PDB file of C-alpha atoms and ligand atoms in Angstrom:
ATOM      1  CA  UNK C   1      96.625  76.841 144.509  1.00 91.00           C
ATOM      2  CA  UNK C   2      93.130  78.201 143.879  1.00 98.00           C
ATOM      3  CA  UNK C   3      91.549  76.953 140.641  1.00 98.00           C
ATOM      4  CA  UNK C   4      88.769  78.619 138.852  1.00 99.00           C
ATOM      5  CA  UNK C   5      86.253  76.262 137.303  1.00 99.00           C
ATOM      6  CA  UNK C   6      83.341  77.049 134.964  1.00 99.00           C
ATOM      7  CA  UNK C   7      81.218  75.486 132.309  1.00 99.00           C
ATOM      8  CA  UNK C   8      78.121  76.136 130.081  1.00 98.00           C
ATOM      9  CA  UNK C   9      75.333  73.600 129.997  1.00 98.00           C
ATOM     10  CA  UNK C  10      77.242  71.364 127.641  1.00 98.00           C
ATOM     11  CA  UNK C  11      79.991  70.949 130.187  1.00 98.00           C
ATOM     12  CA  UNK C  12      77.924  71.201 133.328  1.00 98.00           C
ATOM     13  CA  UNK C  13      77.729  67.476 134.222  1.00 98.00           C
ATOM     14  CA  UNK C  14      81.473  67.057 133.690  1.00 98.00           C
ATOM     15  CA  UNK C  15      82.196  70.136 135.804  1.00 98.00           C
ATOM     16  CA  UNK C  16      80.165  68.790 138.693  1.00 98.00           C
ATOM     17  CA  UNK C  17      81.956  65.366 138.387  1.00 98.00           C
ATOM     18  CA  UNK C  18      85.349  67.108 138.355  1.00 98.00           C
ATOM     19  CA  UNK C  19      84.535  68.990 141.642  1.00 98.00           C
ATOM     20  CA  UNK C  20      84.421  65.558 143.407  1.00 97.00           C
ATOM     21  CA  UNK C  21      87.853  64.721 141.887  1.00 97.00           C
ATOM     22  CA  UNK C  22      89.307  68.123 143.118  1.00 98.00           C
ATOM     23  CA  UNK C  23      87.783  67.518 146.561  1.00 98.00           C
ATOM     24  CA  UNK C  24      89.445  64.084 146.684  1.00 97.00           C
ATOM     25  CA  UNK C  25      92.779  65.647 145.795  1.00 97.00           C
ATOM     26  CA  UNK C  26      92.207  68.371 148.343  1.00 98.00           C
ATOM     27  CA  UNK C  27      92.540  71.130 145.604  1.00 98.00           C
ATOM     28  CA  UNK C  28      90.788  74.297 146.335  1.00 98.00           C
ATOM     29  CA  UNK C  29      88.492  75.716 143.618  1.00 98.00           C
ATOM     30  CA  UNK C  30      86.038  78.499 142.983  1.00 98.00           C
ATOM     31  CA  UNK C  31      83.037  77.712 140.817  1.00 98.00           C
ATOM     32  CA  UNK C  32      82.041  80.442 138.400  1.00 98.00           C
ATOM     33  CA  UNK C  33      78.979  78.570 137.192  1.00 97.00           C
ATOM     34  CA  UNK C  34      76.883  77.516 135.483  1.00 98.00           C
ATOM     35  CA  UNK C  35      74.964  76.162 138.387  1.00 98.00           C
ATOM     36  CA  UNK C  36      72.288  74.116 136.637  1.00 98.00           C
ATOM     37  CA  UNK C  37      71.915  72.240 133.365  1.00 98.00           C
ATOM     38  CA  UNK C  38      69.828  75.089 131.824  1.00 98.00           C
ATOM     39  CA  UNK C  39      71.141  76.519 128.609  1.00 98.00           C
ATOM     40  CA  UNK C  40      73.571  79.416 128.924  1.00 98.00           C
ATOM     41  CA  UNK C  41      76.415  81.117 126.930  1.00 98.00           C
ATOM     42  CA  UNK C  42      79.951  79.829 127.365  1.00 98.00           C
ATOM     43  CA  UNK C  43      81.533  83.294 126.776  1.00 98.00           C
ATOM     44  CA  UNK C  44      79.921  84.672 129.993  1.00 98.00           C
ATOM     45  CA  UNK C  45      81.430  81.857 132.007  1.00 98.00           C
ATOM     46  CA  UNK C  46      84.831  82.078 130.322  1.00 99.00           C
ATOM     47  CA  UNK C  47      84.852  85.879 131.065  1.00 98.00           C
ATOM     48  CA  UNK C  48      84.064  85.388 134.817  1.00 98.00           C
ATOM     49  CA  UNK C  49      86.536  82.509 135.401  1.00 99.00           C
ATOM     50  CA  UNK C  50      89.345  84.001 133.254  1.00 98.00           C
ATOM     51  CA  UNK C  51      89.105  87.470 134.971  1.00 98.00           C
ATOM     52  CA  UNK C  52      89.822  85.633 138.219  1.00 98.00           C
ATOM     53  CA  UNK C  53      92.982  84.173 136.652  1.00 98.00           C
ATOM     54  CA  UNK C  54      94.163  87.468 135.249  1.00 98.00           C
ATOM     55  CA  UNK C  55      93.551  89.277 138.568  1.00 98.00           C
ATOM     56  CA  UNK C  56      95.536  86.625 140.396  1.00 98.00           C
ATOM     57  CA  UNK C  57      92.561  85.415 142.465  1.00 98.00           C
ATOM     58  CA  UNK C  58      92.998  82.013 140.881  1.00 98.00           C
ATOM     59  CA  UNK C  59      96.155  80.433 139.474  1.00 98.00           C
ATOM     60  CA  UNK C  60      94.624  78.402 136.710  1.00 98.00           C
ATOM     61  CA  UNK C  61      91.176  77.660 135.282  1.00 99.00           C
ATOM     62  CA  UNK C  62      89.429  74.505 134.194  1.00 99.00           C
ATOM     63  CA  UNK C  63      86.648  75.259 131.770  1.00 99.00           C
ATOM     64  CA  UNK C  64      84.091  72.958 130.198  1.00 99.00           C
ATOM     65  CA  UNK C  65      81.574  73.163 127.288  1.00 98.00           C
ATOM     66  CA  UNK C  66      80.192  70.578 124.903  1.00 98.00           C
ATOM     67  CA  UNK C  67      83.438  70.377 122.891  1.00 98.00           C
ATOM     68  CA  UNK C  68      85.810  72.531 124.925  1.00 98.00           C
ATOM     69  CA  UNK C  69      86.352  74.554 121.880  1.00 98.00           C
ATOM     70  CA  UNK C  70      83.881  77.470 122.173  1.00 98.00           C
ATOM     71  CA  UNK C  71      84.773  78.201 125.715  1.00 99.00           C
ATOM     72  CA  UNK C  72      88.485  78.193 124.839  1.00 99.00           C
ATOM     73  CA  UNK C  73      87.840  80.613 121.933  1.00 98.00           C
ATOM     74  CA  UNK C  74      86.184  82.969 124.371  1.00 98.00           C
ATOM     75  CA  UNK C  75      88.907  82.522 127.025  1.00 98.00           C
ATOM     76  CA  UNK C  76      91.645  83.300 124.557  1.00 98.00           C
ATOM     77  CA  UNK C  77      90.125  86.728 123.844  1.00 97.00           C
ATOM     78  CA  UNK C  78      91.117  87.840 127.314  1.00 97.00           C
ATOM     79  CA  UNK C  79      94.646  89.371 127.606  1.00 96.00           C
ATOM     80  CA  UNK C  80      96.891  87.135 129.677  1.00 97.00           C
ATOM     81  CA  UNK C  81      94.877  84.017 129.047  1.00 98.00           C
ATOM     82  CA  UNK C  82      96.469  81.069 127.271  1.00 98.00           C
ATOM     83  CA  UNK C  83      93.659  78.551 127.014  1.00 99.00           C
ATOM     84  CA  UNK C  84      94.035  75.068 125.497  1.00 99.00           C
ATOM     85  CA  UNK C  85      91.216  72.830 124.372  1.00 98.00           C
ATOM     86  CA  UNK C  86      92.638  69.355 124.848  1.00 98.00           C
ATOM     87  CA  UNK C  87      91.277  65.834 124.494  1.00 97.00           C
ATOM     88  CA  UNK C  88      94.521  63.773 124.807  1.00 98.00           C
ATOM     89  CA  UNK C  89      97.141  63.399 127.430  1.00 98.00           C
ATOM     90  CA  UNK C  90     100.140  64.620 125.320  1.00 98.00           C
ATOM     91  CA  UNK C  91      98.440  67.919 124.511  1.00 98.00           C
ATOM     92  CA  UNK C  92      97.418  68.497 128.082  1.00 98.00           C
ATOM     93  CA  UNK C  93     101.025  67.978 129.214  1.00 98.00           C
ATOM     94  CA  UNK C  94     102.753  69.854 126.443  1.00 98.00           C
ATOM     95  CA  UNK C  95     100.462  72.825 126.664  1.00 98.00           C
ATOM     96  CA  UNK C  96     101.958  73.368 130.105  1.00 98.00           C
ATOM     97  CA  UNK C  97     105.586  72.512 129.150  1.00 98.00           C
ATOM     98  CA  UNK C  98     105.680  74.640 126.018  1.00 98.00           C
ATOM     99  CA  UNK C  99     102.760  77.095 126.063  1.00 98.00           C
ATOM    100  CA  UNK C 100     102.563  77.843 129.734  1.00 98.00           C
ATOM    101  CA  UNK C 101      98.711  77.465 129.366  1.00 98.00           C
ATOM    102  CA  UNK C 102      96.861  78.796 132.359  1.00 98.00           C
ATOM    103  CA  UNK C 103      93.432  77.490 131.279  1.00 99.00           C
ATOM    104  CA  UNK C 104      92.524  73.909 130.257  1.00 99.00           C
ATOM    105  CA  UNK C 105      89.294  73.484 128.343  1.00 99.00           C
ATOM    106  CA  UNK C 106      87.592  70.150 128.137  1.00 99.00           C
ATOM    107  CA  UNK C 107      84.478  68.925 126.200  1.00 98.00           C
ATOM    108  CA  UNK C 108      81.781  67.299 128.357  1.00 98.00           C
ATOM    109  CA  UNK C 109      80.497  65.676 125.130  1.00 98.00           C
ATOM    110  CA  UNK C 110      84.047  64.554 124.078  1.00 98.00           C
ATOM    111  CA  UNK C 111      85.936  63.128 127.053  1.00 98.00           C
ATOM    112  CA  UNK C 112      84.660  60.832 129.772  1.00 98.00           C
ATOM    113  CA  UNK C 113      85.199  61.744 133.424  1.00 98.00           C
ATOM    114  CA  UNK C 114      88.084  59.208 133.865  1.00 98.00           C
ATOM    115  CA  UNK C 115      90.020  60.714 130.982  1.00 98.00           C
ATOM    116  CA  UNK C 116      89.213  64.255 132.090  1.00 98.00           C
ATOM    117  CA  UNK C 117      90.718  63.505 135.500  1.00 98.00           C
ATOM    118  CA  UNK C 118      93.900  62.316 133.897  1.00 98.00           C
ATOM    119  CA  UNK C 119      94.210  65.344 131.736  1.00 98.00           C
ATOM    120  CA  UNK C 120      93.538  67.725 134.626  1.00 98.00           C
ATOM    121  CA  UNK C 121      96.077  65.837 136.746  1.00 98.00           C
ATOM    122  CA  UNK C 122      98.886  66.230 134.259  1.00 98.00           C
ATOM    123  CA  UNK C 123      97.880  69.822 133.423  1.00 98.00           C
ATOM    124  CA  UNK C 124      98.010  70.927 137.010  1.00 98.00           C
ATOM    125  CA  UNK C 125     101.238  69.064 137.894  1.00 98.00           C
ATOM    126  CA  UNK C 126     103.348  70.033 134.942  1.00 98.00           C
ATOM    127  CA  UNK C 127     105.674  73.090 135.093  1.00 98.00           C
ATOM    128  CA  UNK C 128     106.383  75.430 132.165  1.00 98.00           C
ATOM    129  CA  UNK C 129     109.835  74.635 130.612  1.00 98.00           C
ATOM    130  CA  UNK C 130     110.723  78.250 129.921  1.00 97.00           C
ATOM    131  CA  UNK C 131     113.801  78.929 127.801  1.00 97.00           C
ATOM    132  CA  UNK C 132     113.041  79.188 124.112  1.00 97.00           C
ATOM    133  CA  UNK C 133     109.360  78.660 124.835  1.00 98.00           C
ATOM    134  CA  UNK C 134     109.315  81.870 127.036  1.00 98.00           C
ATOM    135  CA  UNK C 135     110.339  83.868 123.975  1.00 98.00           C
ATOM    136  CA  UNK C 136     107.390  82.405 122.102  1.00 98.00           C
ATOM    137  CA  UNK C 137     105.048  83.192 124.949  1.00 97.00           C
ATOM    138  CA  UNK C 138     106.447  86.770 124.850  1.00 97.00           C
ATOM    139  CA  UNK C 139     105.429  86.986 121.193  1.00 97.00           C
ATOM    140  CA  UNK C 140     101.879  86.012 122.113  1.00 97.00           C
ATOM    141  CA  UNK C 141     101.881  88.833 124.659  1.00 96.00           C
ATOM    142  CA  UNK C 142     103.154  91.192 121.965  1.00 97.00           C
ATOM    143  CA  UNK C 143     100.241  90.293 119.763  1.00 96.00           C
ATOM    144  CA  UNK C 144      97.890  91.248 122.645  1.00 95.00           C
ATOM    145  CA  UNK C 145      99.691  94.568 122.864  1.00 94.00           C
ATOM    146  CA  UNK C 146      99.281  95.099 119.131  1.00 95.00           C
ATOM    147  CA  UNK C 147      95.542  94.441 119.440  1.00 91.00           C
ATOM    148  CA  UNK C 148      95.263  96.883 122.332  1.00 89.00           C
ATOM    149  CA  UNK C 149      97.056  99.479 120.269  1.00 89.00           C
ATOM    150  CA  UNK C 150      94.652  98.922 117.260  1.00 84.00           C
ATOM    151  CA  UNK C 151      91.699  99.479 119.600  1.00 78.00           C
ATOM    152  CA  UNK C 152      93.137 102.697 121.010  1.00 78.00           C
ATOM    153  CA  UNK C 153      93.671 104.182 117.489  1.00 76.00           C
TER     154      UNK C 153
HETATM  155  C1  RB5 Z 201      76.201  74.158 123.457  1.00 79.54           C
HETATM  156  O1  RB5 Z 201      75.219  73.401 122.821  1.00 79.54           O
HETATM  157  C2  RB5 Z 201      77.531  73.923 122.763  1.00 79.54           C
HETATM  158  O2  RB5 Z 201      77.548  74.621 121.477  1.00 79.54           O
HETATM  159  C3  RB5 Z 201      78.759  74.420 123.537  1.00 79.54           C
HETATM  160  O3  RB5 Z 201      78.718  73.698 124.707  1.00 79.54           O
HETATM  161  C4  RB5 Z 201      80.116  74.156 122.951  1.00 79.54           C
HETATM  162  O4  RB5 Z 201      80.293  72.864 122.552  1.00 79.54           O
HETATM  163  C5  RB5 Z 201      80.584  75.177 122.029  1.00 79.54           C
HETATM  164  O5  RB5 Z 201      81.761  75.074 121.562  1.00 79.54           O
END
């Protein structure tokens, strides 16, 4: 599995720490930046990393900003992306089981590296349950279709 990773400056340090964790686990990743602690805009990073998920180049993405929230908002504007900003284990697990989330967003100013590793571990190892939840995911896709239609009008 190829994982896209990315952060703005608020999540930069955590992203760098998570790279060591992914290396340890022998998990392949592609880093979409940012590549220094200089200030940058999280929407640009979300766009680059999430495009790689939608194209199939990467299966999932791990994104980091100060809170995990801004970068998740940007990610969720991209059709096909279901991004979840999580700061607890239950949410990171259930966003895979019930929402089939393909992007996990964490806050570098919210969670420590130890907790972040646990959240990433459960996120990457939990399968989507399907069934009634697939119907709900279908309705999210239908909303994306509706938005596309409105744009074309
Ligand atoms: C950057 O200062 C900060 O606003 C950003 O990392 C993020 O927390 C936004 O949601």
